[in-house]
Coordinates of C-alpha atoms in Angstrom, one line a residue:
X11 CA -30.8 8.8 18.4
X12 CA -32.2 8.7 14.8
X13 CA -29.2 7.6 12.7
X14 CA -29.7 8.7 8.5
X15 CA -29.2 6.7 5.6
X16 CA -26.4 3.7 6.0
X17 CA -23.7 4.3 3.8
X18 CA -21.9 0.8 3.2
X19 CA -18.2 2.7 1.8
X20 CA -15.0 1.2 1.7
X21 CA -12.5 3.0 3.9
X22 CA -11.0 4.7 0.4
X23 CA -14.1 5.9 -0.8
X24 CA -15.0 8.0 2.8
X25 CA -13.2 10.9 1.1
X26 CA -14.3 13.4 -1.4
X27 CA -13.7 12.3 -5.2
X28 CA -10.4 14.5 -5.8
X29 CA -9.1 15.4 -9.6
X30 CA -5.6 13.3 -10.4
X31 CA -3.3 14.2 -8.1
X32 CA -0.4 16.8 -9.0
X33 CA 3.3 15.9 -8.4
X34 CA 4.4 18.7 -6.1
X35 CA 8.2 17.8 -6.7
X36 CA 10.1 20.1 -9.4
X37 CA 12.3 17.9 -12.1
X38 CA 11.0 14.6 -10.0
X39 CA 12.3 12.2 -12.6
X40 CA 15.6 13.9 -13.4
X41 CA 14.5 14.3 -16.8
X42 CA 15.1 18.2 -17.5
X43 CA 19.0 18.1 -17.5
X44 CA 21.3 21.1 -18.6
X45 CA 23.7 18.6 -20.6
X46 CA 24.9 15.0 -21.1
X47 CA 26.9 13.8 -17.5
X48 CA 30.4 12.5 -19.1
X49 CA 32.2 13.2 -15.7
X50 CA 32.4 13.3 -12.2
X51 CA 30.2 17.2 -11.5
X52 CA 28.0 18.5 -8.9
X53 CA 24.1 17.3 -9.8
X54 CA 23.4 20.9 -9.3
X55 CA 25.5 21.7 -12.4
X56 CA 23.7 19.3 -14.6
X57 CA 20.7 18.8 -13.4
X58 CA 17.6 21.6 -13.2
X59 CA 15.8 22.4 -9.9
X60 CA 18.1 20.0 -8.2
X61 CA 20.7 21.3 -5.8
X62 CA 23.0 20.1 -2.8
X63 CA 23.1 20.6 1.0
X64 CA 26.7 20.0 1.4
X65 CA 29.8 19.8 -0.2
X66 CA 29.8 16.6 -1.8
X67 CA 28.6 15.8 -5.7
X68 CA 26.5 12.8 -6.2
X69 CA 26.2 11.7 -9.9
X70 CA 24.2 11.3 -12.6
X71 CA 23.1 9.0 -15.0
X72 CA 21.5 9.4 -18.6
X73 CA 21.1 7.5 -22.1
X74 CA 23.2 10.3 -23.4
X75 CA 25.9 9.8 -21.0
X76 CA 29.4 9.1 -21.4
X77 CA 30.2 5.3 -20.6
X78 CA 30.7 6.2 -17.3
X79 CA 27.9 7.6 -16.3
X80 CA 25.6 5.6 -19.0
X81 CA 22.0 3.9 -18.7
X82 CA 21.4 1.4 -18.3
X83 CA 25.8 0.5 -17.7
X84 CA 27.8 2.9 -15.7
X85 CA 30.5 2.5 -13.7
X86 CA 28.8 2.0 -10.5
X87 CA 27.0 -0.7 -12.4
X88 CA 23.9 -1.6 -14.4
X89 CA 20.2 -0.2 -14.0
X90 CA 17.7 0.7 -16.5
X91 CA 15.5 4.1 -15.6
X92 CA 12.7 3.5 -13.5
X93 CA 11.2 6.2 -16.3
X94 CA 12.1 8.1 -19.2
X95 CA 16.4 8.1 -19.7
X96 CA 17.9 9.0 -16.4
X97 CA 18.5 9.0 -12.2
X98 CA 20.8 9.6 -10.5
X99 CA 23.2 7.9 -7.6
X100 CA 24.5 9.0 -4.0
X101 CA 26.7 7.7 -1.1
X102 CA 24.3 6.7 1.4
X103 CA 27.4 5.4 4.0
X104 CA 31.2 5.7 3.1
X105 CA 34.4 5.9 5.0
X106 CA 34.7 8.5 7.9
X107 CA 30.9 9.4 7.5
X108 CA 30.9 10.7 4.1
X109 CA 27.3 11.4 2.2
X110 CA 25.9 12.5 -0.8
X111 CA 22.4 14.0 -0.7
X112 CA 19.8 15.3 -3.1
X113 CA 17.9 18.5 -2.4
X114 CA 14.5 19.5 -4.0
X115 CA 12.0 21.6 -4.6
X116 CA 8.5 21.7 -4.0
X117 CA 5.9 23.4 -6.7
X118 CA 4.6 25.3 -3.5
X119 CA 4.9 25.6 0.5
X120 CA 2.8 22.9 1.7
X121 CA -0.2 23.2 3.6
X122 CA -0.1 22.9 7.4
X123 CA -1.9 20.1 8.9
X124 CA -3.0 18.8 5.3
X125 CA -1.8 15.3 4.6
X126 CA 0.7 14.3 2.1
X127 CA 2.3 11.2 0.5
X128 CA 5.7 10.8 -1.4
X129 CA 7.0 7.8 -2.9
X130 CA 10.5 7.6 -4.9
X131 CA 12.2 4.5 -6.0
X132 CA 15.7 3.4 -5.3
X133 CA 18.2 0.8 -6.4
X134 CA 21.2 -1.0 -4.9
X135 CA 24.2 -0.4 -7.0
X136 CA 26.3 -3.8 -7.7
X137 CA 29.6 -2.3 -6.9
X138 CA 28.2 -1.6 -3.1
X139 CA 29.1 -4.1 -0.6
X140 CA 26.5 -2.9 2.4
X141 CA 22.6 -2.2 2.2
X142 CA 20.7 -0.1 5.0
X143 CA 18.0 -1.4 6.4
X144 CA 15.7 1.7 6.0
X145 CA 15.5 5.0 4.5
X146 CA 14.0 8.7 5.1
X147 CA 13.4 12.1 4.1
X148 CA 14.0 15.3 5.7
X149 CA 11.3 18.2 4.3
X150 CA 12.7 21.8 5.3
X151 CA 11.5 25.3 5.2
X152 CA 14.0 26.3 2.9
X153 CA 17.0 25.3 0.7
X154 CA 20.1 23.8 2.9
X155 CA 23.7 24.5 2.8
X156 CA 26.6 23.2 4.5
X157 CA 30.4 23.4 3.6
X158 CA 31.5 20.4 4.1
X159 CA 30.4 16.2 3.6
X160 CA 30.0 15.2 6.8
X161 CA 26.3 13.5 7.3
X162 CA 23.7 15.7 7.9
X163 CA 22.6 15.4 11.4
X164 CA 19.5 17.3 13.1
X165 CA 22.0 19.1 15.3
X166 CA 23.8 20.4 12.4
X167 CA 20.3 21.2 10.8
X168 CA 19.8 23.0 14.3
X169 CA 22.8 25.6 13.6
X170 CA 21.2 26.3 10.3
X171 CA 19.7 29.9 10.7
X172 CA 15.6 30.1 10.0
X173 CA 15.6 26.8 8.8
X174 CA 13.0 24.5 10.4
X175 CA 12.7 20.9 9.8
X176 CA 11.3 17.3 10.5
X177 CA 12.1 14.0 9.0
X178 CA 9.5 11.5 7.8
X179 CA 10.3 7.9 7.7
X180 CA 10.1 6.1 4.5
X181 CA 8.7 2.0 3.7
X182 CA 9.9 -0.1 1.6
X183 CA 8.3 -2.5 -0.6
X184 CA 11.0 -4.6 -1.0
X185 CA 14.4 -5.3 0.8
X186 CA 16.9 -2.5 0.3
X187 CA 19.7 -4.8 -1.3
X188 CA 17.6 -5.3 -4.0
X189 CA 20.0 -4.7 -7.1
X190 CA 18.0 -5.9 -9.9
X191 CA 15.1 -3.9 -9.9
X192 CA 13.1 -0.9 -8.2
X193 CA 12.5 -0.5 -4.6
X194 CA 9.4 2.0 -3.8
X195 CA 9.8 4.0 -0.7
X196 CA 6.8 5.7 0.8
X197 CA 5.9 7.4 3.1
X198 CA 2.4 9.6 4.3
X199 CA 2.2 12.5 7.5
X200 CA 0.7 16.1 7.7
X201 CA 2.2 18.9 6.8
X202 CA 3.4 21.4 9.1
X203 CA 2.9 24.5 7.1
X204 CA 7.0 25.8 6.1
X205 CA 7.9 22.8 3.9
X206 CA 8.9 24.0 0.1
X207 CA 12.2 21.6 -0.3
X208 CA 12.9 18.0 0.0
X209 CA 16.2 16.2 1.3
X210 CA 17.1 12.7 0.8
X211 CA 20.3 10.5 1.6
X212 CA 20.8 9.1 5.1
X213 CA 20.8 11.4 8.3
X214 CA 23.1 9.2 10.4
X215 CA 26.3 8.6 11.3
X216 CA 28.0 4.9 9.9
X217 CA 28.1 4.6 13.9
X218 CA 24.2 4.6 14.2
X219 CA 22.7 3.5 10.8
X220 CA 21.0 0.0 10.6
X221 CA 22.5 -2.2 8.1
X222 CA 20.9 -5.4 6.5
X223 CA 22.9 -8.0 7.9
X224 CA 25.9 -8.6 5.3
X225 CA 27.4 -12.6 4.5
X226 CA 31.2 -11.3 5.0
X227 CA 32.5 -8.7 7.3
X228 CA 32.3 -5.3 6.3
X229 CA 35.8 -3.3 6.5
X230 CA 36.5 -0.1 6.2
X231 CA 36.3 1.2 2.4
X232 CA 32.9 -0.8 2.2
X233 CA 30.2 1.4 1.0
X234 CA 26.3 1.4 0.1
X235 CA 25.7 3.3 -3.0
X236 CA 22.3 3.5 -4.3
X237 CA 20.7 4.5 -7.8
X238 CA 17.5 7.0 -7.3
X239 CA 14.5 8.1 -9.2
X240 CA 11.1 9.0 -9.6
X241 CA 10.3 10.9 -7.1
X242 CA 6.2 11.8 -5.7
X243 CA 4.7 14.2 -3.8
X244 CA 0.8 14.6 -3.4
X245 CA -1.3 15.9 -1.6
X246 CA -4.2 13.9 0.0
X247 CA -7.9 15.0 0.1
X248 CA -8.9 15.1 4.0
X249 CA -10.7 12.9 5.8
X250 CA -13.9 13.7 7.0
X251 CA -16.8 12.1 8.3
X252 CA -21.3 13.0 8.1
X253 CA -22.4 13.1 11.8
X254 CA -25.1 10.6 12.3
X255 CA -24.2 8.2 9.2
X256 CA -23.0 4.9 9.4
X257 CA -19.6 3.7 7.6
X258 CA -17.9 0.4 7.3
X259 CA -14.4 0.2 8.2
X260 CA -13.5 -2.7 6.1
X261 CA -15.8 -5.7 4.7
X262 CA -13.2 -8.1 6.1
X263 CA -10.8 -6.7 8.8
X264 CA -10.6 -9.8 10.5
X265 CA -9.6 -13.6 9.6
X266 CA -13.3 -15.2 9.8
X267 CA -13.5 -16.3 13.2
X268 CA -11.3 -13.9 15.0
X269 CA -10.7 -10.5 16.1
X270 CA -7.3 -9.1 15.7
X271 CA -7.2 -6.1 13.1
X272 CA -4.8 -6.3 10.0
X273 CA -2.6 -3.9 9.0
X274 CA -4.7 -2.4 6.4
X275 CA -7.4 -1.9 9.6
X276 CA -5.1 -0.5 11.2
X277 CA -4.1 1.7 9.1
X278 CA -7.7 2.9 8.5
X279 CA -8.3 3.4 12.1
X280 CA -5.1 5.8 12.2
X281 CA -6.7 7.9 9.8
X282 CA -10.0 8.2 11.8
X283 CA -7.9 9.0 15.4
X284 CA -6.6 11.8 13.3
X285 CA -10.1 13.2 12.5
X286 CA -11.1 13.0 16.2
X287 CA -8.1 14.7 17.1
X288 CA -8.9 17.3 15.1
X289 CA -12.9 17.5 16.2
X290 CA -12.7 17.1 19.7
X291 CA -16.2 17.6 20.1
X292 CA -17.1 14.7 18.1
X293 CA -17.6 11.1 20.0
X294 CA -18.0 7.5 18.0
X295 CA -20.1 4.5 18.3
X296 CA -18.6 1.5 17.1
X297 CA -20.9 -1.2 16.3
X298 CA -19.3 -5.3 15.7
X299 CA -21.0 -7.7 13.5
X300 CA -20.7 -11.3 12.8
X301 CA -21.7 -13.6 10.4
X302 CA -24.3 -16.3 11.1
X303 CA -22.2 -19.5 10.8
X304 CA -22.1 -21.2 14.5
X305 CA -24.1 -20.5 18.1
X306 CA -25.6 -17.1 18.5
X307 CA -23.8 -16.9 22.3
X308 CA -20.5 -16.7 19.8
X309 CA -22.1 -14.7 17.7
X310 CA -22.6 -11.9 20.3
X311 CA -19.2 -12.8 21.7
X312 CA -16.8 -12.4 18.9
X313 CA -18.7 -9.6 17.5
X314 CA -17.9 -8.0 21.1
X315 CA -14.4 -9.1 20.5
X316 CA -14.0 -7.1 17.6
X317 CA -15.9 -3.9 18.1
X318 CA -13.4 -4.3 21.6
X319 CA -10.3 -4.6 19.2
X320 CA -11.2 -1.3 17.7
X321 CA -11.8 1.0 21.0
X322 CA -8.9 -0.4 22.5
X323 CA -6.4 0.9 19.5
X324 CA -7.6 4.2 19.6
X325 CA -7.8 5.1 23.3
X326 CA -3.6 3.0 22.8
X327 CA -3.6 6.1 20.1
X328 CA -4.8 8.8 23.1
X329 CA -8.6 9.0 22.2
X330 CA -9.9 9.1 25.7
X331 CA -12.8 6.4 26.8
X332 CA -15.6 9.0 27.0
X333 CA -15.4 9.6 23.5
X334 CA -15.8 6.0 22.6
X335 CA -18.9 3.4 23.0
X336 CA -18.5 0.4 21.4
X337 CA -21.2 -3.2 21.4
X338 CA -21.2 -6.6 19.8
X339 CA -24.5 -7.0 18.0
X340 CA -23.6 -10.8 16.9
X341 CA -25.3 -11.8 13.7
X342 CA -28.2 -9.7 14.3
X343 CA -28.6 -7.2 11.4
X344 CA -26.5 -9.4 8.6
X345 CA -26.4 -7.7 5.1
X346 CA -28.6 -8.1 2.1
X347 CA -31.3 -9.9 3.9
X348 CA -29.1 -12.4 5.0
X349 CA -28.5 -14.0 1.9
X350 CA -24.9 -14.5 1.1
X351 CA -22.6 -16.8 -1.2
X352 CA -21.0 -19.8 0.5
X353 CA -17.3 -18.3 2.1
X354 CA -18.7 -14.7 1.8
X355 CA -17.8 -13.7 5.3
X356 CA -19.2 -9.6 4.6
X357 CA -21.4 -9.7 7.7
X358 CA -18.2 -10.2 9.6
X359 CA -17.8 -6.4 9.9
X360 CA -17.1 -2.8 12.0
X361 CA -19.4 -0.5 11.6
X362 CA -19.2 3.2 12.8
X363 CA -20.9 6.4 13.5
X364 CA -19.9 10.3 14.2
X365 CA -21.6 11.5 17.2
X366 CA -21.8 14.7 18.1
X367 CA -21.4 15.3 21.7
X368 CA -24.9 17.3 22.2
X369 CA -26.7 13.8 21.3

């Protein structure tokens, strides 16, 4: 098959060129505020766009505040604003399963099978004696509201009438008893077409939510409060791919003389299972490449080794094998003519190609 021109893209750059991204959440950085918190009030009160799914408060914090509920010194302790003058805090685990939880909206209904990313930052509060070990969202297809401030479990999201729902698992850059500074949660998945608000707190009972491991025994009346700001929601251009054209995956997925993908290739290579899912009539050719340091036999070998690496991930990922061809080409086409910089290990490369299935 006559392949066209060979387009040597980082894995970023496979996607159109998009304009700056718009925040999709309303009030994200708790900056539009009805008036100054000086005492314990719903954030729904105080705060616009902003409501609550259950019965309980949370609080909020601003440079106008009362000493209380002050920035950067409250009384749950001391935390500058991520951005501009305020955030606000919420029980994420309490005696007898008690939670606080913010609810949000979106500018519009998100787009179904479009993909998103959110980020928001959070902050261990001094006065809490217990950190959780991760964090989530839940995105819903309409505004929540329960009467009392029990956690919110999916089964008590099931009794809610025409609400539908699905929770997306956040990552954190940092540990999650951080108290000093910001901890950025995020988080990317497709849309399934009915999402316009945002919840977040934590969706488990105190019987099933991981906590970091603590240096005293926790008791009772220990709690994990955290501070919580700037919140993110964009949406992602989509992926696509020019049949016939070849694309790099990464200059360097792999250590120099091996074959095991890193986490940034992997992470690349979930993007492109979720194009073929969605083009079923499409196949791929992956092509391995090595640099020309050592024996061409290992060459040819390792090269193998990592086109191999590639295939094998996303038939794990349920790409069947008769959409996927893959060969070790060794050091045989190196870039730029073979000329390279001493430690420049380019050649060592993945290339791939978009095939469609009448070829």
């Amino acid at each position: 098959m006559g392949f066209r021109i060979l387009f040597l893209f980082s894995f970023s750059l496979l996607v159109c060129t998009a304009l700056p991204a718009q925040n999709l959440i309303v009030n994200a950085g708790f900056e539009n505020y009805n008036s100054c918190p000086s005492n314990i009030v719903g954030l729904d009160v105080l705060l616009e766009e902003v409501s609550l799914p259950t019965s309980s408060s949370g609080d909020y914090y601003n440079h106008c505040g009362s000493e209380d509920f002050g920035v950067p010194t409250n009384f749950k302790g001391v935390q500058t604003a991520s951005e501009g003058s305020g955030y606000t805090g919420l029980y994420f685990y309490a005696l007898n399963n008690y939670r606080e939880y913010l609810q949000m909206n979106t500018a519009k209904t998100l787009r179904e099978k479009h993909p998103y990313k959110i980020s928001l930052q959070v902050s261990l509060a001094e006065t809490s004696k217990l950190a959780l070990k991760n964090m989530s969202i839940l995105l819903t297809s309409g505004k929540v509201k329960v009467p009392n401030s029990s956690v919110l479990t999916s089964s008590r999201l099931d009794l809610q009438k025409d609400i539908q729902f699905h929770e997306v698992q956040l990552k954190a850059n940092n540990s999650l008893s951080e108290t000093e500074g910001w901890v950025t949660l995020t988080a990317e998945f497709d849309a399934q077409g009915f999402e316009n608000h945002i919840i977040f707190g934590n969706f488990k009972s105190n019987s099933n939510t991981q906590l970091l491991q603590n240096e005293e025994n926790a008791v009772s009346s220990d709690f994990s409060y955290y501070y919580v700001d700037n919140f993110n929601l964009e949406e992602l251009p989509r992926i696509n791919y020019d049949k016939d054209k070849i694309y790099v995956l990464e200059q360097n997925p792999f250590e120099p003389k091996g074959y095991k993908l890193d986490a940034k290739s992997l992470a690349s290579i979930n993007k492109i299972f979720k194009y073929l899912k969605e083009n079923a009539e499409v196949q791929m050719k992956i092509t391995g490449h090595a640099d020309n340091m050592g024996k061409p036999e290992y060459h040819k070998f390792i090269s193998s080794l990592r086109a191999r690496a590639v295939a094998l991930h996303l038939k794990k990922l349920g790409i069947s094998d008769d959409r996927i061809v893959w060969e070790g080409v060794g050091d045989t086409k190196p870039l730029r003519n073979g000329k390279k910089k001493a430690g420049n290990f380019e050649d060592g490369r993945i290339e791939f190609v978009m095939i469609g299935n009448d070829q």
